[in-house]
Every structure is written in C-alpha cells, then in structure tokens.
CSV table of C-alpha atoms and ligand atoms in Angstrom, one decimal:
chain,number,residue,atom,x,y,z
H,1,UNK,CA,-0.1,0.0,-0.1
H,2,UNK,CA,0.9,3.2,-0.8
H,3,UNK,CA,-0.1,6.3,2.0
H,4,UNK,CA,-3.3,8.1,0.8
H,5,UNK,CA,-1.5,11.1,1.3
H,6,UNK,CA,1.2,10.3,-1.2
H,7,UNK,CA,-1.4,9.2,-3.9
H,8,UNK,CA,-3.3,12.5,-3.5
H,9,UNK,CA,0.1,14.4,-4.0
H,10,UNK,CA,0.8,12.3,-6.9
H,11,UNK,CA,-2.5,12.7,-8.5
H,12,UNK,CA,-2.4,16.3,-8.1
H,13,UNK,CA,1.1,16.5,-9.8
H,14,UNK,CA,0.1,13.9,-12.4
H,15,UNK,CA,-0.4,16.4,-15.0
H,16,UNK,CA,1.6,19.3,-14.3
H,17,UNK,CA,4.7,19.1,-11.8
H,18,UNK,CA,5.0,22.2,-9.7
H,19,UNK,CA,4.6,25.1,-12.7
H,20,UNK,CA,6.9,22.8,-15.4
H,21,UNK,CA,3.7,22.5,-17.7
H,22,UNK,CA,4.8,18.2,-17.6
H,23,UNK,CA,4.0,15.3,-15.6
H,24,UNK,CA,6.8,13.9,-13.4
H,25,UNK,CA,6.5,11.1,-16.0
H,26,UNK,CA,7.6,13.6,-18.9
H,27,UNK,CA,10.2,15.4,-17.7
H,28,UNK,CA,14.3,14.9,-18.4
H,29,UNK,CA,16.8,13.3,-16.4
H,30,UNK,CA,18.6,16.5,-16.7
H,31,UNK,CA,16.0,18.6,-15.7
H,32,UNK,CA,16.2,21.2,-12.9
H,33,UNK,CA,13.1,19.8,-11.8
H,34,UNK,CA,14.4,16.0,-11.7
H,35,UNK,CA,18.0,17.0,-10.4
H,36,UNK,CA,15.7,18.6,-7.1
H,37,UNK,CA,13.7,15.6,-6.8
H,38,UNK,CA,16.6,13.4,-6.6
H,39,UNK,CA,18.7,15.3,-4.1
H,40,UNK,CA,15.3,15.3,-1.9
H,41,UNK,CA,14.8,11.5,-1.8
H,42,UNK,CA,18.4,11.1,-0.7
H,43,UNK,CA,18.2,14.4,1.7
H,44,UNK,CA,15.1,12.5,2.9
H,45,UNK,CA,16.3,9.4,3.2
H,46,UNK,CA,19.6,10.4,5.1
H,47,UNK,CA,17.5,12.3,7.5
H,48,UNK,CA,14.6,9.5,8.1
H,49,UNK,CA,17.5,6.7,8.4
H,50,UNK,CA,19.9,9.2,10.0
H,51,UNK,CA,22.7,7.7,7.7
H,52,UNK,CA,26.2,9.4,8.0
H,53,UNK,CA,28.2,10.9,5.9
H,54,UNK,CA,30.6,8.0,5.5
H,55,UNK,CA,28.0,6.1,3.8
H,56,UNK,CA,26.7,6.7,-0.1
H,57,UNK,CA,23.5,6.0,-1.5
H,58,UNK,CA,22.4,4.6,-5.1
H,59,UNK,CA,19.2,4.7,-6.5
H,60,UNK,CA,19.4,1.6,-9.1
H,61,UNK,CA,16.8,-0.3,-11.3
H,62,UNK,CA,17.4,-4.0,-11.2
H,63,UNK,CA,15.3,-4.9,-8.3
H,64,UNK,CA,17.1,-6.1,-4.8
H,65,UNK,CA,17.7,-9.4,-7.0
H,66,UNK,CA,20.0,-7.8,-9.0
H,67,UNK,CA,22.1,-6.8,-5.8
H,68,UNK,CA,22.4,-10.7,-5.3
H,69,UNK,CA,25.1,-10.5,-8.0
H,70,UNK,CA,26.4,-6.9,-7.5
H,71,UNK,CA,27.2,-7.4,-4.1
H,72,UNK,CA,29.6,-10.2,-4.6
H,73,UNK,CA,31.0,-8.7,-7.5
H,74,UNK,CA,31.9,-5.5,-5.9
H,75,UNK,CA,32.6,-6.7,-2.2
H,76,UNK,CA,34.6,-10.1,-2.8
H,77,UNK,CA,37.5,-8.1,-2.3
H,78,UNK,CA,40.5,-9.2,-0.3
H,79,UNK,CA,40.0,-12.7,-0.2
H,80,UNK,CA,37.1,-13.7,-2.6
H,81,UNK,CA,35.4,-15.4,0.5
H,82,UNK,CA,32.0,-14.6,2.1
H,83,UNK,CA,29.7,-16.3,4.8
H,84,UNK,CA,26.1,-16.1,4.0
H,85,UNK,CA,23.1,-16.8,6.5
H,86,UNK,CA,20.3,-18.5,5.3
H,87,UNK,CA,17.1,-17.5,6.7
H,88,UNK,CA,14.3,-17.9,3.7
H,89,UNK,CA,14.1,-17.7,0.1
H,90,UNK,CA,15.3,-14.5,-0.8
H,91,UNK,CA,18.7,-15.2,1.3
H,92,UNK,CA,19.1,-18.8,-0.3
H,93,UNK,CA,18.7,-16.8,-3.9
H,94,UNK,CA,21.2,-14.2,-2.8
H,95,UNK,CA,23.7,-17.1,-1.7
H,96,UNK,CA,23.0,-19.4,-5.3
H,97,UNK,CA,23.9,-16.0,-6.8
H,98,UNK,CA,27.3,-15.3,-4.9
H,99,UNK,CA,28.5,-18.9,-5.4
H,100,UNK,CA,29.4,-17.9,-9.1
H,101,UNK,CA,31.8,-15.5,-7.9
H,102,UNK,CA,33.9,-16.8,-5.0
H,103,UNK,CA,34.4,-19.2,-2.0
H,104,UNK,CA,31.2,-19.2,-0.2
H,105,UNK,CA,29.5,-20.9,2.6
H,106,UNK,CA,26.8,-21.2,4.5
H,107,UNK,CA,27.3,-19.9,7.8
H,108,UNK,CA,24.1,-20.9,9.3
H,109,UNK,CA,20.9,-21.7,8.5
H,110,UNK,CA,17.5,-22.2,9.9
H,111,UNK,CA,16.5,-24.5,6.7
H,112,UNK,CA,16.7,-27.5,9.2
H,113,UNK,CA,13.7,-25.8,11.6
H,114,UNK,CA,10.5,-27.0,11.6
H,115,UNK,CA,8.8,-26.1,9.8
H,116,UNK,CA,11.4,-24.8,7.5
H,117,UNK,CA,12.6,-21.4,8.3
H,118,UNK,CA,10.5,-20.5,11.0
H,119,UNK,CA,12.9,-19.0,12.7
H,120,UNK,CA,16.2,-17.1,12.2
H,121,UNK,CA,19.7,-18.3,13.0
H,122,UNK,CA,21.2,-17.3,16.2
H,123,UNK,CA,24.9,-16.6,15.4
H,124,UNK,CA,28.2,-15.7,17.3
H,125,UNK,CA,31.1,-14.2,15.9
H,126,UNK,CA,32.9,-17.5,15.9
H,127,UNK,CA,30.5,-18.6,13.3
H,128,UNK,CA,32.1,-16.6,10.5
H,129,UNK,CA,35.3,-16.9,9.1
H,130,UNK,CA,37.7,-14.3,10.0
H,131,UNK,CA,39.0,-13.8,6.1
H,132,UNK,CA,35.4,-13.0,5.1
H,133,UNK,CA,34.9,-10.2,3.1
H,134,UNK,CA,31.5,-10.1,4.4
H,135,UNK,CA,28.6,-11.6,5.9
H,136,UNK,CA,25.3,-11.3,4.2
H,137,UNK,CA,22.0,-11.9,6.1
H,138,UNK,CA,18.2,-11.1,5.2
H,139,UNK,CA,16.9,-9.2,8.1
H,140,UNK,CA,13.2,-9.7,7.2
H,141,UNK,CA,11.7,-12.9,5.7
H,142,UNK,CA,8.9,-11.7,3.8
H,143,UNK,CA,7.7,-15.5,2.7
H,144,UNK,CA,8.5,-16.8,6.1
H,145,UNK,CA,7.1,-14.2,8.3
H,146,UNK,CA,10.1,-14.1,10.5
H,147,UNK,CA,12.8,-11.4,11.3
H,148,UNK,CA,15.8,-10.5,12.9
H,149,UNK,CA,15.4,-9.0,16.1
H,150,UNK,CA,19.5,-8.5,16.8
H,151,UNK,CA,22.2,-7.6,15.1
H,152,UNK,CA,24.8,-10.1,14.3
H,153,UNK,CA,28.2,-9.7,16.0
H,154,UNK,CA,30.6,-10.3,12.8
H,155,UNK,CA,33.4,-8.3,14.6
H,156,UNK,CA,35.2,-6.3,11.8
H,157,UNK,CA,33.7,-8.1,9.0
H,158,UNK,CA,31.5,-5.9,7.1
H,159,UNK,CA,27.7,-6.9,7.4
H,160,UNK,CA,26.0,-7.0,4.4
H,161,UNK,CA,21.8,-6.9,4.8
H,162,UNK,CA,18.8,-7.0,2.6
H,163,UNK,CA,16.3,-5.0,4.3
H,164,UNK,CA,13.7,-5.2,1.7
H,165,UNK,CA,10.8,-6.2,3.5
H,166,UNK,CA,11.4,-4.1,6.9
H,167,UNK,CA,13.6,-0.7,5.5
H,168,UNK,CA,12.3,2.1,7.4
H,169,UNK,CA,9.8,0.1,9.8
H,170,UNK,CA,11.8,1.1,12.5
H,171,UNK,CA,14.7,3.3,13.6
H,172,UNK,CA,17.9,1.0,12.9
H,173,UNK,CA,21.8,1.8,13.4
H,174,UNK,CA,23.0,2.0,10.0
H,175,UNK,CA,26.7,2.2,11.4
H,176,UNK,CA,26.2,-1.4,12.3
H,177,UNK,CA,26.0,-2.3,8.5
H,178,UNK,CA,28.3,-2.2,5.7
H,179,UNK,CA,26.1,-2.0,3.4
H,180,UNK,CA,22.1,-1.9,3.0
H,181,UNK,CA,20.0,-2.4,0.4
H,182,UNK,CA,16.2,-3.1,-0.4
H,183,UNK,CA,14.3,-2.7,-3.3
H,184,UNK,CA,11.7,0.2,-2.7
H,185,UNK,CA,8.4,-1.5,-3.3
H,186,UNK,CA,7.1,-2.3,0.2
H,187,UNK,CA,7.6,0.4,2.5
H,188,UNK,CA,9.1,2.9,0.3
H,189,UNK,CA,7.7,3.3,-2.8
H,190,UNK,CA,6.8,1.4,-6.2
H,191,UNK,CA,8.6,-1.7,-7.9
H,192,UNK,CA,11.1,-0.4,-9.8
H,193,UNK,CA,13.5,1.2,-7.9
H,194,UNK,CA,16.2,-0.3,-5.6
H,195,UNK,CA,18.1,1.6,-3.0
H,196,UNK,CA,22.0,0.7,-1.9
H,197,UNK,CA,23.1,2.2,1.2
H,198,UNK,CA,27.3,1.5,0.9
H,199,UNK,CA,30.1,2.6,3.1
H,200,UNK,CA,32.8,4.6,1.5
H,201,UNK,CA,35.8,1.9,2.6
H,202,UNK,CA,33.9,-0.9,0.6
H,203,UNK,CA,33.5,1.0,-2.8
H,204,UNK,CA,35.9,0.5,-5.4
H,205,UNK,CA,37.2,-3.0,-5.3
H,206,UNK,CA,34.9,-4.2,-7.9
H,207,UNK,CA,36.1,-7.3,-9.8
H,208,UNK,CA,37.1,-6.1,-13.4
H,209,UNK,CA,34.5,-8.0,-15.1
H,210,UNK,CA,31.5,-6.5,-13.2
H,211,UNK,CA,29.0,-4.9,-15.4
H,212,UNK,CA,28.9,-1.2,-15.5
H,213,UNK,CA,25.7,-1.2,-14.2
H,214,UNK,CA,26.6,-3.1,-11.3
H,215,UNK,CA,29.7,-1.2,-10.3
H,216,UNK,CA,29.1,1.1,-7.4
H,217,UNK,CA,31.7,3.1,-7.7
H,218,UNK,CA,31.3,4.2,-11.5
H,219,UNK,CA,27.3,4.7,-10.4
H,220,UNK,CA,28.6,6.5,-7.7
H,221,UNK,CA,30.5,8.8,-9.7
H,222,UNK,CA,27.5,9.5,-12.1
H,223,UNK,CA,25.4,10.0,-9.0
H,224,UNK,CA,23.1,7.3,-10.0
H,225,UNK,CA,22.6,9.3,-13.2
H,226,UNK,CA,25.0,6.6,-15.3
H,227,UNK,CA,22.2,5.9,-17.5
H,228,UNK,CA,18.5,7.2,-17.3
H,229,UNK,CA,17.3,6.4,-13.7
H,230,UNK,CA,13.4,5.4,-12.9
H,231,UNK,CA,12.3,9.0,-12.6
H,232,UNK,CA,9.0,8.5,-11.5
H,233,UNK,CA,9.5,5.8,-9.1
H,234,UNK,CA,12.4,8.0,-7.5
H,235,UNK,CA,9.6,11.1,-7.4
H,236,UNK,CA,7.1,8.4,-5.5
H,237,UNK,CA,9.5,7.4,-3.2
H,238,UNK,CA,10.7,11.3,-2.2
H,239,UNK,CA,6.7,11.4,-1.3
H,240,UNK,CA,6.7,8.5,0.9
H,241,UNK,CA,10.1,9.1,2.6
H,242,UNK,CA,8.7,13.0,3.1
H,243,UNK,CA,5.3,11.7,4.7
H,244,UNK,CA,7.1,9.6,7.0
H,245,UNK,CA,9.2,12.4,7.8
H,246,UNK,CA,5.8,14.5,8.2
H,247,UNK,CA,4.5,12.0,10.7
H,248,UNK,CA,6.8,11.6,12.9
H,249,UNK,CA,9.9,9.5,11.1
H,250,UNK,CA,10.8,6.1,12.3
H,251,UNK,CA,10.0,6.2,15.7
H,252,UNK,CA,6.2,6.9,14.5
H,253,UNK,CA,6.3,4.2,11.8
H,254,UNK,CA,7.8,1.6,14.7
H,255,UNK,CA,5.0,2.7,16.9
H,256,UNK,CA,2.3,2.1,14.0
H,257,UNK,CA,3.7,-1.0,12.8
H,258,UNK,CA,4.1,-2.8,16.8
H,259,UNK,CA,0.5,-1.7,17.8
H,260,UNK,CA,-0.8,-3.2,14.0
H,261,UNK,CA,1.5,-6.4,14.6
H,262,UNK,CA,0.3,-6.9,18.4
H,263,UNK,CA,-3.4,-6.7,17.3
H,264,UNK,CA,-3.0,-9.6,15.3
H,265,UNK,CA,-0.6,-11.8,17.2
H,266,UNK,CA,-2.3,-11.0,20.1
H,267,UNK,CA,-5.6,-12.3,18.4
H,268,UNK,CA,-4.0,-15.3,17.1
H,269,UNK,CA,-2.0,-16.5,20.8
H,270,UNK,CA,-5.6,-16.2,22.2
H,271,UNK,CA,-7.4,-19.0,20.3
H,272,UNK,CA,-6.8,-22.3,18.6
H,273,UNK,CA,-8.1,-22.1,14.9
H,274,UNK,CA,-5.4,-20.5,13.7
H,275,UNK,CA,-2.0,-21.4,14.1
H,276,UNK,CA,1.1,-19.0,13.6
H,277,UNK,CA,3.8,-21.1,12.8
H,278,UNK,CA,6.8,-18.8,13.4
H,279,UNK,CA,9.1,-18.8,16.6
H,280,UNK,CA,7.5,-16.2,19.0
H,281,UNK,CA,11.0,-14.8,19.2
H,282,UNK,CA,11.7,-13.9,15.4
H,283,UNK,CA,8.1,-12.5,14.2
H,284,UNK,CA,8.2,-10.0,11.4
H,285,UNK,CA,6.2,-6.9,12.5
H,286,UNK,CA,5.4,-6.4,8.3
H,287,UNK,CA,4.7,-10.1,7.6
H,288,UNK,CA,2.2,-12.1,9.6
H,289,UNK,CA,2.1,-15.8,8.6
H,290,UNK,CA,-0.8,-18.3,9.6
H,291,UNK,CA,-2.7,-21.1,9.0
H,292,UNK,CA,-6.1,-23.0,9.4
H,293,UNK,CA,-4.2,-26.6,9.0
H,294,UNK,CA,-6.3,-27.3,6.1
H,295,UNK,CA,-5.0,-26.3,2.8
H,296,UNK,CA,-8.5,-25.9,1.2
H,297,UNK,CA,-9.9,-23.7,4.2
H,298,UNK,CA,-6.8,-21.6,3.8
H,299,UNK,CA,-7.5,-21.2,0.1
H,300,UNK,CA,-11.4,-20.6,1.4
H,301,UNK,CA,-10.3,-17.7,3.6
H,302,UNK,CA,-8.3,-16.0,1.1
H,303,UNK,CA,-10.8,-16.0,-1.2
H,304,UNK,CA,-13.4,-14.8,0.8
H,305,UNK,CA,-11.4,-12.3,2.3
H,306,UNK,CA,-10.4,-11.1,-1.0
H,307,UNK,CA,-14.8,-10.6,-2.0
H,308,UNK,CA,-14.4,-8.0,1.5
H,309,UNK,CA,-11.6,-6.1,-0.1
H,310,UNK,CA,-9.0,-7.5,1.7
H,311,UNK,CA,-6.7,-9.0,-0.8
H,312,UNK,CA,-3.2,-10.6,-1.1
H,313,UNK,CA,-3.8,-12.7,2.2
H,314,UNK,CA,-3.1,-16.3,0.3
H,315,UNK,CA,0.8,-17.0,1.7
H,316,UNK,CA,3.8,-17.1,-1.0
H,317,UNK,CA,3.1,-19.8,-3.6
H,318,UNK,CA,6.3,-21.7,-2.3
H,319,UNK,CA,4.6,-22.5,1.0
H,320,UNK,CA,1.2,-21.6,1.0
H,321,UNK,CA,-1.1,-21.0,3.9
H,322,UNK,CA,-1.7,-17.3,4.8
H,323,UNK,CA,-0.1,-14.2,5.1
H,324,UNK,CA,-0.9,-10.5,6.3
H,325,UNK,CA,1.6,-8.2,4.9
H,326,UNK,CA,1.2,-5.0,6.8
H,327,UNK,CA,3.5,-2.6,5.5
H,328,UNK,CA,4.0,1.3,6.8
H,329,UNK,CA,0.9,2.6,4.9
H,330,UNK,CA,-1.4,-0.2,6.1
H,331,UNK,CA,-3.7,1.6,8.7
H,332,UNK,CA,-4.7,0.1,12.1
H,333,UNK,CA,-8.0,-0.2,11.0
H,334,UNK,CA,-7.4,-2.6,8.1
H,335,UNK,CA,-5.8,-5.0,10.7
H,336,UNK,CA,-8.9,-4.5,12.6
H,337,UNK,CA,-11.0,-5.3,9.8
H,338,UNK,CA,-8.7,-8.5,9.3
H,339,UNK,CA,-9.0,-9.7,12.8
H,340,UNK,CA,-13.2,-8.9,12.5
H,341,UNK,CA,-13.2,-11.5,9.3
H,342,UNK,CA,-11.1,-13.6,11.0
H,343,UNK,CA,-13.2,-14.4,14.0
H,344,UNK,CA,-16.3,-14.4,11.8
H,345,UNK,CA,-14.8,-17.2,9.6
H,346,UNK,CA,-13.7,-19.3,12.1
H,347,UNK,CA,-17.2,-19.5,13.5
H,348,UNK,CA,-18.2,-20.2,10.1
H,349,UNK,CA,-16.3,-22.8,9.2
H,350,UNK,CA,-15.7,-25.3,12.3
H,351,UNK,CA,-13.5,-27.8,11.5
H,352,UNK,CA,-14.6,-31.5,11.5
V,401,PMP,N1,14.0,-9.8,-0.8
V,401,PMP,C1,12.9,-9.7,0.2
V,401,PMP,C2,13.4,-9.9,1.1
V,401,PMP,C3,12.0,-9.7,-1.2
V,401,PMP,O1,10.6,-9.6,-0.3
V,401,PMP,C4,12.0,-9.4,-2.4
V,401,PMP,C5,10.9,-9.4,-3.0
V,401,PMP,N2,9.6,-9.7,-2.5
V,401,PMP,C6,13.3,-9.9,-3.0
V,401,PMP,C7,14.1,-9.8,-2.3
V,401,PMP,C8,12.9,-9.4,-4.6
V,401,PMP,O2,13.0,-8.1,-4.7
V,401,PMP,P1,13.1,-7.7,-6.1
V,401,PMP,O3,11.4,-8.4,-6.8
V,401,PMP,O4,12.8,-6.5,-6.3
V,401,PMP,O5,14.0,-8.4,-6.7
C-alpha cells in the first residue's frame, strides 16, 4: 500500500509537476526538476534513517535481486570469500548467486527448523570465517514471516543486509552495517527502484568484469545517473519518505507497526483455530504468517477475504497458508477489519 496522502499528492501533480507544464513521467533526466527530486529523495532518506556522511546512497533499477549479483561482484575484494546466513527464500537466492563469484559458505541456516525457516539463526562472531570479505543476512523474511530482532556480531567483517521488506519500518543503526539494500516496493515506494546504502571504504574494489550497471564506484561517480534512472519511481519514493518524516519519522513507523502487529499476534495467540507457525522470538512485524491447518480452508479464507476487499492474503505460493503483509501505509483499521473477518470465518467454518 501507499499512503493515501502520497497518492493524492501524485494525483495533484500528475499532469503538471509544480509549474513545469509537464508530468514527472515526462520530465527529462537532466532537468532542474529531476535534479531537485533526486537530491530531495537522498536528503529525506538520510534524515529519516540517520545515514552518516561516510555512507553513499545509490538509486538503482533491477530490484533487490540484481544486488544478489552486484554485492559479490563489488565486495569480494580481499579474500574472495563471504559467509551467508540462510533464513528464507531470498537469502538462499542471494547465496546461490554469490556462489558464482567466489568461495561462499553457509555460516548458519534455519532451513532445518520445523517448519523450515520458521526461525532465524542466532549467530556468534566465531560462526564466521575471520577472512570473509563480508557476511550476508536477510533481515525480514517476507515469505516465512520471520525477522531478525538482533544484529549479528561479525566483528570487523562488514555486515551486508537485505532490508527489502523491513526498511523504514523502525529506526536502525546504519553504522552496524557495511551495506544495506532494499527494493522500494514494500515500504518506500513502488516496484522498479532499488536503494543501496554503502559505506565508503567498501567502494572501488569491484572485480574487473563487473558490468558497468553494477559497479558501485562508477554508478556513484555518476550520482546514480550513469543511465536514465526510474524517474517516476524516485519521485514516488521522495513523496513516501517525506510523508514518513511529516508524521514522525521511523519512531512513529515503529509505534504504528508494533501496534498493528500486536493486534494480530495477540488474537492469534488467544485462540486455537489458526496457528502462527513462526518462532515467537523471530516474528515479523510486517509479514504475519498463519494457517488454518487445512489447505482447502486456507484457500477459502483468501477467496472470501478478497470478496470483502482484503486482497493478497494467500501465503507465498512456495509455502501456501496465509500471510498478512502490513507495511507502513496499512492503517490500524485494516488490521482490525482482518481480525474481525478471521473471527467470523472461524465461527462459520468449523473444522471437523
Ligand atoms: N528480498 C526480499 C526480502 C524480498 O521480499 C523481495 C521481494 N519480495 C526480494 C528480495 C526481491 O526483490 P525484487 O523483486 O525487487 O528483486
């Protein structure tokens, strides 16, 4: 979801942005209007996430998935080895891709949990090879509904994190990470924009066959404008970031997200019709996974909910079940409506 205020602002400016007589969709990459939009977007993100000056920000295309390749190509510099923690489908994809470029090992995995990936691994510094160029984790596991509630200690090894489904959902200490990446479409905007926040000292060691469109140093030298960036997507992200700032920043996002998540988890914990299969210590605030225990009932639930305007409640096709994604713009009332529906559904569909 996007905040209604953002949609309304975009609507207002749809045909003519400011006094330009052009839509943002029509403005040129070299125009003063776009230069300002890009600068404002970076400024808003820096302010919102409290990003220090020794971190650079890239606004890219290709989704978080392109970063699965760009990260090893740029960061496997000294020893050509990196350690990956597997906590779900996207960390597995990142690992599979990185293996093409160096000596990559799985330092820890929650794949063997029951059900698989229903928790996140708890790691300690000694789990990582001292000569690893970086350690990679996925902070919020969108498909499985788990989240890291701690930041792994990797000592001096740079920690690389995929924050696609939790970025800007709460304050985080950027300085704990060497590189943060996220696609924008969950909490920051719309599909088509990827943000990379990278510490200065990690830039400039890309392997020689790195495609130009993935070479952080080159892309930064061009301030994300080596080629035509996704102009409209950056504009929407600017509006979303400014919206977050205007309502109280990441502290407020956290307060709202915790309130929504508590409503749903408290309901799940207080009844026996639905099961929340995720380890309580690792529950995601943004993706809440639950099941009825009967695949056909799960499908019926998703279909009937959709009839009432609550769409996308089916779990990810790879694991089935049900999943409520409650990103920043989802209002509390939306979760109240879902819980009311869940109560009714349980009453009307007794399990035999
Ligand atoms: N990582 C995570 C945690 C995700 O949730 C997603 C998208 N659902 C991706 C990576 C892939 O992102 P994209 O589709 O933008 O490549």
